Short mmCIF file of C-alpha atoms in Angstrom, two decimals:
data_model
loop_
_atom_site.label_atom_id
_atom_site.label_comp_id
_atom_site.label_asym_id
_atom_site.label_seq_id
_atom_site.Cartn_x
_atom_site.Cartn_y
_atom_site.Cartn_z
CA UNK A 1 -5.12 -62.79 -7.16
CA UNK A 2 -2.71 -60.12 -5.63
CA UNK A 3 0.42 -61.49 -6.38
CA UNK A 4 2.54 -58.76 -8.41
CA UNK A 5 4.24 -61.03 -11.01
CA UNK A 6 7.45 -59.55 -12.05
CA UNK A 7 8.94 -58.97 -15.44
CA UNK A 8 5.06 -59.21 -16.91
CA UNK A 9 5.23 -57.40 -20.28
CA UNK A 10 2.19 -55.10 -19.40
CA UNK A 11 1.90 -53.48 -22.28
CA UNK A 12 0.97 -57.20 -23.79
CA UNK A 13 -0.94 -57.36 -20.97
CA UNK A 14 -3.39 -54.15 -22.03
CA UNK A 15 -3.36 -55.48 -25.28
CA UNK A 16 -4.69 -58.87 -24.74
CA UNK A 17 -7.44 -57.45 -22.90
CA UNK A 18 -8.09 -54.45 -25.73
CA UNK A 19 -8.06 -57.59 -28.09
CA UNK A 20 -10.49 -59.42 -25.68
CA UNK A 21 -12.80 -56.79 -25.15
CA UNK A 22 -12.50 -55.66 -28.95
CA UNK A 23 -13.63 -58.78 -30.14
CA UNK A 24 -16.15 -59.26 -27.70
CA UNK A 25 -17.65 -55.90 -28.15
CA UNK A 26 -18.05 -56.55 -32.34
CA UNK A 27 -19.83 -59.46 -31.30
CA UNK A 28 -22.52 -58.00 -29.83
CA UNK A 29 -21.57 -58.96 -25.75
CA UNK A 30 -23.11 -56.50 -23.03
CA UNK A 31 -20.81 -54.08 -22.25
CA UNK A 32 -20.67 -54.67 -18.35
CA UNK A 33 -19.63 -58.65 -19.53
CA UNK A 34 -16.79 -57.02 -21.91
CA UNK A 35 -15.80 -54.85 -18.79
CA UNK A 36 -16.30 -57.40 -16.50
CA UNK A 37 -13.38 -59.99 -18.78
CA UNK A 38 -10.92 -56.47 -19.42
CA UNK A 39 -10.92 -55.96 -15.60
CA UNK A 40 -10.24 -60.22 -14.83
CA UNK A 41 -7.49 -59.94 -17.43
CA UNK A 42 -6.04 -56.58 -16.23
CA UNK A 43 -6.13 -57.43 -12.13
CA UNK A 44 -3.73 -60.73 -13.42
CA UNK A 45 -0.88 -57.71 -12.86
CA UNK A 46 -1.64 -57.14 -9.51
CA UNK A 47 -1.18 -53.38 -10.03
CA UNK A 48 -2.64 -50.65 -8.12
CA UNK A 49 -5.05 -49.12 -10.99
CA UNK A 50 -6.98 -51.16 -12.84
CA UNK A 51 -10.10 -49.35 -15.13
CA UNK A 52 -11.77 -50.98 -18.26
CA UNK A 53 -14.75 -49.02 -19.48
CA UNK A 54 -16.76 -50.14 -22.43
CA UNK A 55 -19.40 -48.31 -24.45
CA UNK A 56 -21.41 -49.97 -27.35
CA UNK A 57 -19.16 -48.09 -29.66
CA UNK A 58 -15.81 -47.70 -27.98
CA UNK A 59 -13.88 -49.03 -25.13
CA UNK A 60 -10.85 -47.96 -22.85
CA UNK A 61 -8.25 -49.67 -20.97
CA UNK A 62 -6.14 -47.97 -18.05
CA UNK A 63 -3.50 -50.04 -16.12
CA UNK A 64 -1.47 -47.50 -13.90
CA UNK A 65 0.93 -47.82 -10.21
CA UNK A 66 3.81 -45.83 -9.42
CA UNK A 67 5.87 -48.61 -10.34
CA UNK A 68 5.23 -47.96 -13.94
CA UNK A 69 4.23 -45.50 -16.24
CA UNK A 70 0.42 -45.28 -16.80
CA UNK A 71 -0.71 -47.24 -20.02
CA UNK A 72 -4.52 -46.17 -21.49
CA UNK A 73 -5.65 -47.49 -24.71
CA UNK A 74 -8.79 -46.51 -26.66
CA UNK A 75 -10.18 -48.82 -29.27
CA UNK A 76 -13.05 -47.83 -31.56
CA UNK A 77 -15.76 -50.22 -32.11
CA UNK A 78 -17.39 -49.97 -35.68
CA UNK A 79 -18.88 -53.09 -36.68
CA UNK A 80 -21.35 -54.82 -34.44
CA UNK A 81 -22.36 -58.49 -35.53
CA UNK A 82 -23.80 -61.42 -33.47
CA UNK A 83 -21.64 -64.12 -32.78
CA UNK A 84 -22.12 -65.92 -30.25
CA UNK A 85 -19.18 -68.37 -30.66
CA UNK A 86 -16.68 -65.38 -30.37
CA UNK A 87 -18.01 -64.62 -26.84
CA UNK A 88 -17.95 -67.96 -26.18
CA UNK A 89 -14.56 -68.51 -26.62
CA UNK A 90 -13.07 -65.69 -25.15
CA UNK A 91 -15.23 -66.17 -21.90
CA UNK A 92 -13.40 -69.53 -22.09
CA UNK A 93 -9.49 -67.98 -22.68
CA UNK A 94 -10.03 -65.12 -20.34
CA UNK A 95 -10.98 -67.56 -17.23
CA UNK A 96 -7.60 -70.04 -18.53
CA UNK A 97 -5.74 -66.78 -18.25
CA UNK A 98 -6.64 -65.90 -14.99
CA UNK A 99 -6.87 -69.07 -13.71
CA UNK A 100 -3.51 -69.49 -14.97
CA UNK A 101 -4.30 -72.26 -17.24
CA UNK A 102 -2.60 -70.32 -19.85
CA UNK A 103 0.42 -67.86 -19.63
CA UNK A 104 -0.13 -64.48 -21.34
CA UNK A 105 1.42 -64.97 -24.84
CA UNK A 106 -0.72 -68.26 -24.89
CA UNK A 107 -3.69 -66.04 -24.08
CA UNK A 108 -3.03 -63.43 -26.56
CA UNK A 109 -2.18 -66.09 -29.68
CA UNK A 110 -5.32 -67.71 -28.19
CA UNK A 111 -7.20 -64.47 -29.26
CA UNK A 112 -5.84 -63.84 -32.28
CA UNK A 113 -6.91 -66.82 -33.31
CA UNK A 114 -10.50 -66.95 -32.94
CA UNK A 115 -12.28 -67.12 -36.42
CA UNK A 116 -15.20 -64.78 -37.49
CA UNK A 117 -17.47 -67.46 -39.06
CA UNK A 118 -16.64 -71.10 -37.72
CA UNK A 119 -19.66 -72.46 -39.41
CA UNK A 120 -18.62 -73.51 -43.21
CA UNK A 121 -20.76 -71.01 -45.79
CA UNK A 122 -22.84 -73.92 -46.47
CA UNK A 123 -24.05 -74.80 -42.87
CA UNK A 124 -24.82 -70.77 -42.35
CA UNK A 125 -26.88 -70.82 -45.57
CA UNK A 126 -28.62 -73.75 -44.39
CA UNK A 127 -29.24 -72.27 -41.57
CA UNK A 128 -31.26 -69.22 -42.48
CA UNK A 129 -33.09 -71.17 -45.28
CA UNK A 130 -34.05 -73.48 -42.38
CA UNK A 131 -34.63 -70.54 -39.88
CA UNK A 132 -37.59 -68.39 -41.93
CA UNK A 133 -39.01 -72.09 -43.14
CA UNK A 134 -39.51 -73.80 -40.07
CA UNK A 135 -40.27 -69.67 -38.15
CA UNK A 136 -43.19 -69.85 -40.34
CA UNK A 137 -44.52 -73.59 -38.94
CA UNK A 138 -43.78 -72.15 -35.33
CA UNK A 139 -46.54 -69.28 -36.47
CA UNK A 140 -48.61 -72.01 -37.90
CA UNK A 141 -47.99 -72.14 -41.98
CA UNK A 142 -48.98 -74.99 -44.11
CA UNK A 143 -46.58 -76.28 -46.20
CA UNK A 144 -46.61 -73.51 -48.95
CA UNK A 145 -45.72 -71.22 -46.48
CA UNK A 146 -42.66 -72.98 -45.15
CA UNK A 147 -41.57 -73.26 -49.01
CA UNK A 148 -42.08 -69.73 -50.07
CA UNK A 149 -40.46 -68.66 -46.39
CA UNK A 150 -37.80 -70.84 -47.23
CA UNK A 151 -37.41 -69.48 -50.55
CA UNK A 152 -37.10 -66.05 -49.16
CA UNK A 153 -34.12 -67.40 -46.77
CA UNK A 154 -32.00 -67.90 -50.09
CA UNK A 155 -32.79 -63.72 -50.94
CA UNK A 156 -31.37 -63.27 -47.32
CA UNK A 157 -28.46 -65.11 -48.43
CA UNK A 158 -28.09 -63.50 -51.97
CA UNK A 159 -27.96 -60.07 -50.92
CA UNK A 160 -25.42 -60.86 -47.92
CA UNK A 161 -23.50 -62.37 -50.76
CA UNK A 162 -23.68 -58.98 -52.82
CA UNK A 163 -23.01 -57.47 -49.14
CA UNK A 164 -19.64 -59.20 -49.09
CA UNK A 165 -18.62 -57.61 -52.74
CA UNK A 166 -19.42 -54.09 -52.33
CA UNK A 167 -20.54 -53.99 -48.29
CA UNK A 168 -23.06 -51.86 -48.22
CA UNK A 169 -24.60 -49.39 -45.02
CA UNK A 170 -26.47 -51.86 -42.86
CA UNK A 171 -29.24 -49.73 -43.15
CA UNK A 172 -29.12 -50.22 -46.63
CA UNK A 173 -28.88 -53.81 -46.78
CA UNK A 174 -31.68 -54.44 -44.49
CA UNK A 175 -33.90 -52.16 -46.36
CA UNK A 176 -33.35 -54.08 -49.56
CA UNK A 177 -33.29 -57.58 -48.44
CA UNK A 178 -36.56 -56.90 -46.87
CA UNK A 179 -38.00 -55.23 -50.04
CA UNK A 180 -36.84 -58.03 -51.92
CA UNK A 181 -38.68 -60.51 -49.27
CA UNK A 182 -41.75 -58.34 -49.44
CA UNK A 183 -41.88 -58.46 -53.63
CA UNK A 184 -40.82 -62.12 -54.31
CA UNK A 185 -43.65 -62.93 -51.52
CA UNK A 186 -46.27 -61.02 -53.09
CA UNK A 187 -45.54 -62.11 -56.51
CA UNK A 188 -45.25 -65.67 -55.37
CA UNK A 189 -48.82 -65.57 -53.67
CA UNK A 190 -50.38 -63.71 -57.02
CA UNK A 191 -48.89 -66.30 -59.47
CA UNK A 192 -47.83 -69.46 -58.08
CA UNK A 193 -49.05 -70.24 -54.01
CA UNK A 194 -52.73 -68.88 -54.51
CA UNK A 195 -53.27 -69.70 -50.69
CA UNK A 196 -50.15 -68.81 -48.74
CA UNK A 197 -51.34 -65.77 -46.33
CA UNK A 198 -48.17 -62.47 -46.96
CA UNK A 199 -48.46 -61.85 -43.16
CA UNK A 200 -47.18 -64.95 -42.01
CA UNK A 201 -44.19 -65.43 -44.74
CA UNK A 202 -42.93 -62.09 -44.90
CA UNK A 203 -43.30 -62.31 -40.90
CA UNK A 204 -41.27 -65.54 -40.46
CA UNK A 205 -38.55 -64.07 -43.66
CA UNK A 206 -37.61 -60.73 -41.88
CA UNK A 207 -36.88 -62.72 -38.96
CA UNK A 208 -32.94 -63.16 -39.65
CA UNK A 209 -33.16 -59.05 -39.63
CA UNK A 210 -35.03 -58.24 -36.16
CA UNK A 211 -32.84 -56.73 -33.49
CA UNK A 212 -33.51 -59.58 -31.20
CA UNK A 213 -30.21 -59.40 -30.06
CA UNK A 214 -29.51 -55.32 -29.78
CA UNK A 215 -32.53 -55.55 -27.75
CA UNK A 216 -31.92 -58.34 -24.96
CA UNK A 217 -28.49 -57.02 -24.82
CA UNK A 218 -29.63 -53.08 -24.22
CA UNK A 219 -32.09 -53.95 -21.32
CA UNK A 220 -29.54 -56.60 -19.33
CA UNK A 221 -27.05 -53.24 -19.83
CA UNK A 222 -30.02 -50.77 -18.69
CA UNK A 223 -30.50 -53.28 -15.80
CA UNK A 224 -26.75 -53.32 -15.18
CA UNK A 225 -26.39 -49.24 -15.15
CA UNK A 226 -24.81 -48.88 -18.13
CA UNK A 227 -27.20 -46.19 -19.45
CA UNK A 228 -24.98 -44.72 -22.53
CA UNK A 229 -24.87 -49.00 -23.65
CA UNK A 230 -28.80 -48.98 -23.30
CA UNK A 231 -29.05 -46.02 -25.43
CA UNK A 232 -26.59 -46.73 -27.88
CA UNK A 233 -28.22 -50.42 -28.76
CA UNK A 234 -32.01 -49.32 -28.16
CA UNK A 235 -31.19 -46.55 -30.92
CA UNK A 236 -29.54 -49.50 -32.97
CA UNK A 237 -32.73 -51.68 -32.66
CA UNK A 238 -35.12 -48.48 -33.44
CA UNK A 239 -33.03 -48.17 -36.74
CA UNK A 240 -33.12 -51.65 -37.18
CA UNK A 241 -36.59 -51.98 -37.16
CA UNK A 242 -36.96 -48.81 -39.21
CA UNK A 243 -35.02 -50.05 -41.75
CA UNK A 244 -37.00 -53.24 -41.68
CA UNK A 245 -40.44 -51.37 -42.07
CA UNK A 246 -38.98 -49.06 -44.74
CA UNK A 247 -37.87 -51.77 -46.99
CA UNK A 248 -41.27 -54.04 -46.86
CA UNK A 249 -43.39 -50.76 -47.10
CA UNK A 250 -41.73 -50.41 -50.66
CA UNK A 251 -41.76 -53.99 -51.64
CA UNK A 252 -45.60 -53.65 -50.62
CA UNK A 253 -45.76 -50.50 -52.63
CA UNK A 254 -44.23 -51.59 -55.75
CA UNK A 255 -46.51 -54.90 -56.07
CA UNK A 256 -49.23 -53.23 -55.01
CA UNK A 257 -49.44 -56.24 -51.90
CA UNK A 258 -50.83 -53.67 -49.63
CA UNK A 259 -54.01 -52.94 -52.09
CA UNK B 1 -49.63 -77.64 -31.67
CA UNK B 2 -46.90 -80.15 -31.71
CA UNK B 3 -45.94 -79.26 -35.50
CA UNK B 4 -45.65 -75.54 -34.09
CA UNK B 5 -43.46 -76.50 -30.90
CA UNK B 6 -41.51 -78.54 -33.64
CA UNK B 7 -41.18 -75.78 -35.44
CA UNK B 8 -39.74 -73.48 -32.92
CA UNK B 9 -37.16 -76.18 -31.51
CA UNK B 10 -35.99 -76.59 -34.97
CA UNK B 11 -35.90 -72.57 -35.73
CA UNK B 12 -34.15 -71.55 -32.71
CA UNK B 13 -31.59 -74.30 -33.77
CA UNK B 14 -31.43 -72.89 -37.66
CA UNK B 15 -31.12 -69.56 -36.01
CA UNK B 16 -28.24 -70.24 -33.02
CA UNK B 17 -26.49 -71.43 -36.13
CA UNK B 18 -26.56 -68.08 -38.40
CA UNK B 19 -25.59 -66.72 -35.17
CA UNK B 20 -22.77 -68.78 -34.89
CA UNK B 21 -23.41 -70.21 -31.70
CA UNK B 22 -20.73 -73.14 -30.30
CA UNK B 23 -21.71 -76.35 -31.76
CA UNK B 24 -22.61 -78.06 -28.52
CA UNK B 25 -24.70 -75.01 -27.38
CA UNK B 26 -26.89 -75.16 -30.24
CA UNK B 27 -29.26 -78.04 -29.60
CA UNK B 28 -29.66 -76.62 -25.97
CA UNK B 29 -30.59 -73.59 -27.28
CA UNK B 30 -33.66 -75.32 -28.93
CA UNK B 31 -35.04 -76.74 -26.11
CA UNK B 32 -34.61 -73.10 -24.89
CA UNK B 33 -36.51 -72.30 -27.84
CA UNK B 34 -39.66 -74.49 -28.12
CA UNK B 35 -39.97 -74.32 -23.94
CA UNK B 36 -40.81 -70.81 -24.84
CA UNK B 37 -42.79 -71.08 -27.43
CA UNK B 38 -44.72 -73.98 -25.85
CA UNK B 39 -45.73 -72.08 -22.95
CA UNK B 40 -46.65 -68.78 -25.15
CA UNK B 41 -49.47 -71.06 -27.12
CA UNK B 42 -50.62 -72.34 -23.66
CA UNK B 43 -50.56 -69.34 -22.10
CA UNK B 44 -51.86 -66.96 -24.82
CA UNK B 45 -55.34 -68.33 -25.09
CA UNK B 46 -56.04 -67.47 -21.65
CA UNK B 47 -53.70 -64.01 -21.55
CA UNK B 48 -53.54 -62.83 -24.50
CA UNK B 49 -50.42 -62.20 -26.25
CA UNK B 50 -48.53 -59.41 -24.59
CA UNK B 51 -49.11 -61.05 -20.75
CA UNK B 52 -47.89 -64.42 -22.34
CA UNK B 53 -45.11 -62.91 -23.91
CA UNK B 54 -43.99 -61.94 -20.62
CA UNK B 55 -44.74 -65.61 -18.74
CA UNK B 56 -42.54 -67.12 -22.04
CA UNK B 57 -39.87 -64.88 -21.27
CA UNK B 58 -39.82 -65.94 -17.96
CA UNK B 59 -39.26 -69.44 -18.46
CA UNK B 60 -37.14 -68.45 -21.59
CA UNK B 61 -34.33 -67.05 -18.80
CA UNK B 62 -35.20 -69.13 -16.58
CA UNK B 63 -33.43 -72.23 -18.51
CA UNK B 64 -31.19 -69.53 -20.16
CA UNK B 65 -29.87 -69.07 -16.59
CA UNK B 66 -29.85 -72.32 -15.54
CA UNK B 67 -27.89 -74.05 -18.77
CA UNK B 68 -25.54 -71.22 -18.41
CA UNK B 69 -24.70 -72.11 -14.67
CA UNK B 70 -24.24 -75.67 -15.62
CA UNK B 71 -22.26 -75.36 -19.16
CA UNK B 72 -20.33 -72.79 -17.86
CA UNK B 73 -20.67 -70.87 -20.91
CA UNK B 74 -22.00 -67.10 -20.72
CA UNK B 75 -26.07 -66.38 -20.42
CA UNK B 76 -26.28 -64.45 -23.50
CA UNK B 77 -25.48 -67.68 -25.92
CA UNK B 78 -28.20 -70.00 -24.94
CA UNK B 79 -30.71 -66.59 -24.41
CA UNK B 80 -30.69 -64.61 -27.89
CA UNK B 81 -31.40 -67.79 -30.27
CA UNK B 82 -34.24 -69.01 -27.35
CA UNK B 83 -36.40 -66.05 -27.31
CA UNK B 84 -36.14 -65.60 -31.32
CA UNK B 85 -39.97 -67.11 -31.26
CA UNK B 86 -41.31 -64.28 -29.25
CA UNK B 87 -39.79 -61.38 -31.39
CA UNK B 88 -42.58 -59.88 -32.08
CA UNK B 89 -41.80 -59.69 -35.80
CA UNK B 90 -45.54 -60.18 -36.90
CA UNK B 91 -46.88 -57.73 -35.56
CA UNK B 92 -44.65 -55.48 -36.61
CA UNK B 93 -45.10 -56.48 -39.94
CA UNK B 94 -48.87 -55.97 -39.50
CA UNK B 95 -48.53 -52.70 -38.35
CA UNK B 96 -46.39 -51.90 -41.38
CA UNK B 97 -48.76 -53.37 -43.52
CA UNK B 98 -52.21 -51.04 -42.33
CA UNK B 99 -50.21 -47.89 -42.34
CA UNK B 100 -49.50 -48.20 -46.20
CA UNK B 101 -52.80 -49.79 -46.60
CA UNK B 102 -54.31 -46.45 -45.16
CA UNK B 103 -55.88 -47.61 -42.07
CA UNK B 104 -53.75 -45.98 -39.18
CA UNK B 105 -56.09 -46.68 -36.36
CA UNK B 106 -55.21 -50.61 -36.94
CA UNK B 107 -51.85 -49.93 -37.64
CA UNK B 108 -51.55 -48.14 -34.36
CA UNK B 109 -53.13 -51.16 -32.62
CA UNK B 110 -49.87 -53.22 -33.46
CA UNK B 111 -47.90 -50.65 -33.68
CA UNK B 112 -48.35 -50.49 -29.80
CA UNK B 113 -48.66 -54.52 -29.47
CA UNK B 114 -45.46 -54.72 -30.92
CA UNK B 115 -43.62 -52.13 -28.31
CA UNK B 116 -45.55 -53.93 -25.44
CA UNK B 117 -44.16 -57.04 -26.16
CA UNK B 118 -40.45 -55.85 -26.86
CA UNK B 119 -41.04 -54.19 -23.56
CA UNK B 120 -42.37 -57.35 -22.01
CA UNK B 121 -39.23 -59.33 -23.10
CA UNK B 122 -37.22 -56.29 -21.20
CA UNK B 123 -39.39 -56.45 -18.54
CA UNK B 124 -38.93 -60.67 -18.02
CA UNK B 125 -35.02 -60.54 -18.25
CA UNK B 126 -35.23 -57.57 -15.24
CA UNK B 127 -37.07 -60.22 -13.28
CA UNK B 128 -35.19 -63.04 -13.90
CA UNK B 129 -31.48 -61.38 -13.73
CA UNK B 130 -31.99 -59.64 -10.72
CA UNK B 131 -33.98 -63.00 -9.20
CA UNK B 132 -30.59 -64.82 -10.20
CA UNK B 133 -28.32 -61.76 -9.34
CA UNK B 134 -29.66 -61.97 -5.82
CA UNK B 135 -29.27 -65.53 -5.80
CA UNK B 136 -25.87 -65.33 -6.28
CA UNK B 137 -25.32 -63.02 -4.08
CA UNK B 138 -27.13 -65.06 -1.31
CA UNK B 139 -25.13 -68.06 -1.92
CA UNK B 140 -21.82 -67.42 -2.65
CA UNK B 141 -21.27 -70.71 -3.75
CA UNK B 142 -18.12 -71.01 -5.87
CA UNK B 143 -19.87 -72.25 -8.84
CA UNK B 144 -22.56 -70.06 -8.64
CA UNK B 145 -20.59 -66.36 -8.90
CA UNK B 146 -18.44 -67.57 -11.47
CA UNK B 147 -20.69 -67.05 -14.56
CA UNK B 148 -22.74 -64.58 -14.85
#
C-alpha cells in the first residue's frame, strides 16, 4: 500500500474521497463505513497524514506530509435518504481504486456518475404499493386489508409526488402522509371495508415511514464508538417516530377513529 | 402461517426496492426477510414478543453477515430491508392510538413494548457484530477482513 506514487494530483485525490464519503453519508451509510472508504481512498497517496472523520451531519478530510502543503476539506451533509444502491456502488469503486483496478480520474468519473434513483418511477411506486399490501399479510390481514393497505401505498406515493414540487420539511411530510393514511383508513373501514381492523392497516401503511434504517445504523455506530453518529441518528429516529405519531393522532382525531 | 412468511419474503422485497437496493441483492434480502419473520411466529408463542424479537434479530444478522461475506457487498444492504418485519410499527401505532383514546395506562403498555423491541433489535446487532468482529479478527483470512 506504501508506495508514494508521484505526480498524483492530490487535491483530486481529497476530492474523490469527499465525493465518496459525501454520497455515502446522504445515503444513510454508518459513519465508521464512510470513514473507513475516505481513509482506503486517502492511504492510495502513501502520505504521512491521513484523517477522515465523519459525523451524521458533516464530514472532514485531512491529507498532510512535509512534502506538500496540508489539504482539509469540510463537506456538510444535509439530506439523509436510504439508498442502498449508492453504498453499494461506491463500496464497489472505492475497493477498484485501491486495488488499482481503476486509476483515479476513472474513480472520480466513476462517482460522479452514480444515479440517485436507479429504479424507474414506476418500479419504486410498485414497490411501496406492494410493501404496505403484502406488510399487512405478514401481520396476518385478510384480503381487505391488503387492498385498503395497498391503497394507502398510492397516498405514500402522492404526497412524495407533491414532495418533489414544493419539498417540504421531512417532518412535515411524514406528519401528513401519515394523517392522510390514518383518515382514508378510517373512512374506508366506516363506508366501504366494514371488517378490515385500523390497527393492522394503518400499522402495515406507516411502514415506508419508520426509522428502521436511522435506527440499525445508530446502534452498529454506538457499537463502533462513534457516540456523536449514535446521537445524531437516535435523535433522527425519535423525530421520526414523533412525526409519525403526530400525524395519525390527527388523522384519528379528525375522523373521530379513535372514539 | 405460510401466507404470513409469504408475506414477509415478498415485503422485504417491495421494500429493498423503495430503498433502492442493487437488483441482484434484492431477492436475497427476502429470504433475509421471511427467515426473520418465520422464526418471530415460532418463537413468539413460547417468548412472547419482545424475547422473540431479539432471537429474529439474531438470525436476521446472522444471514445479513453471512450473504455479505459471500456477495461481497456491504452488511448494511441485505440488513435494513430484512429486519423491516420486526419494526415494531404496530405497536407503536397502538400506543398512539390509547393515548388519544384516553386510556394512558394501555398506551404506556406499548408505549414501552415498542422501546423494548427497538432496543432488542440494538441489542441483537451488538451480539452478532461483535460475534463476527471477533471472528474476523481470529481468522484473518483474506476474505474474511475485507468486508465488513
Amino acid at each position: 500500500m506504501i508506495n508514494k506514487s508521484k505526480n498524483m494530483d492530490y487535491k483530486k485525490l481529497v476530492e474523490t474521497a469527499a465525493l465518496a464519503g459525501k454520497i455515502m453519508m446522504e445515503s444513510n451509510a454508518e459513519s465508521y463505513r464512510v470513514e473507513d472508504t475516505m481513509l482506503r481512498i486517502l492511504k492510495v497517496s502513501g502520505l504521512e497524514t491521513t484523517e477522515a472523520f465523519a459525523i451524521a451531519t458533516a464530514l472532514v478530510i485531512t491529507l498532510d506530509d512535509p512534502s506538500i502543503d496540508a489539504i482539509t476539506v469540510v463537506r456538510r451533509v444535509t439530506i439523509r435518504n436510504t439508498n442502498l444502491n449508492n453504498i453499494s456502488q461506491v463500496n464497489t469503486i472505492c475497493r477498484n481504486f485501491t486495488e488499482s483496478k481503476y486509476n483515479l480520474n476513472q474513480a472520480y468519473s466513476a462517482l460522479k456518475e452514480i444515479q440517485d434513483e436507479r429504479y424507474k418511477p414506476f418500479t419504486r411506486g410498485l414497490g411501496i404499493i406492494l410493501f404496505t399490501s403484502f406488510f399487512a399479510l405478514l401481520l396476518g390481514g385478510n384480503i381487505n386489508e391488503i387492498v385498503v393497505a395497498g391503497m394507502n401505498g398510492l397516498i405514500l406515493i402522492f404526497v412524495n409526488k407533491i414532495d418533489k414540487r414544493i419539498s417540504m420539511d421531512g417532518f412535515i411530510k411524514n406528519a401528513l402522509s401519515s394523517a392522510f393514511i390514518a383518515i382514508i383508513t378510517v373512512l374506508l373501514k366506516n363506508y366501504v371495508f366494514k371488517n378490515i381492523n385500523i390497527d393492522v392497516v394503518t400499522a402495515s401503511s406507516i411502514m415506508p415511514l419508520l426509522p428502521g434504517a436511522a435506527i440499525t445504523n445508530a446502534f452498529r455506530d454506538l457499537l463502533h464508538g462513534d457516540y456523536m453518529s449514535f446521537g445524531a441518528k437516535a435523535l433522527e429516529a425519535v423525530v421520526v417516530a414523533l412525526s409519525i405519531a403526530l400525524g395519525v393522532a390527527i388523522g384519528l382525531l379528525l375522523t373521530g377513529g379513535a372514539l | 402461517m405460510i401466507w404470513q412468511i409469504i408475506g414477509a419474503f415478498m415485503a422485504t422485497v417491495a421494500g429493498s426496492i423503495y430503498l433502492e437496493a442493487p437488483k441482484n441483492c434484492i431477492l436475497r434480502t427476502g429470504i433475509i426477510g421471511a427467515a426473520g419473520w418465520a422464526t418471530y411466529l415460532l418463537s413468539s408463542k413460547i417468548y412472547g414478543p419482545v424475547f422473540s424479537t431479539y432471537i429474529a434479530g439474531l438470525i436476521i444478522s446472522t444471514i445479513s453477515h453471512i450473504f455479505s461475506r459471500l456477495f461481497k457487498v456491504p452488511v448494511t444492504i441485505f440488513f435494513i430491508p430484512g429486519v423491516f418485519p420486526i419494526v415494531p410499527g404496530l405497536s407503536m401505532y397502538r400506543a398512539v392510538y390509547f393515548f388519544i383514546k384516553g386510556s394512558s395506562q394501555v398506551g404506556q403498555g406499548f408505549l414501552e413494548e415498542t422501546i423494548k423491541i427497538s432496543g432488542m433489535i440494538a441489542l441483537s446487532i451488538f451480539t452478532i457484530d461483535t460475534i463476527f468482529k471477533t471472528i474476523g479478527k481470529i481468522k484473518k483470512a483474506s476474505f474474511l477482513d475485507e468486508q465488513d
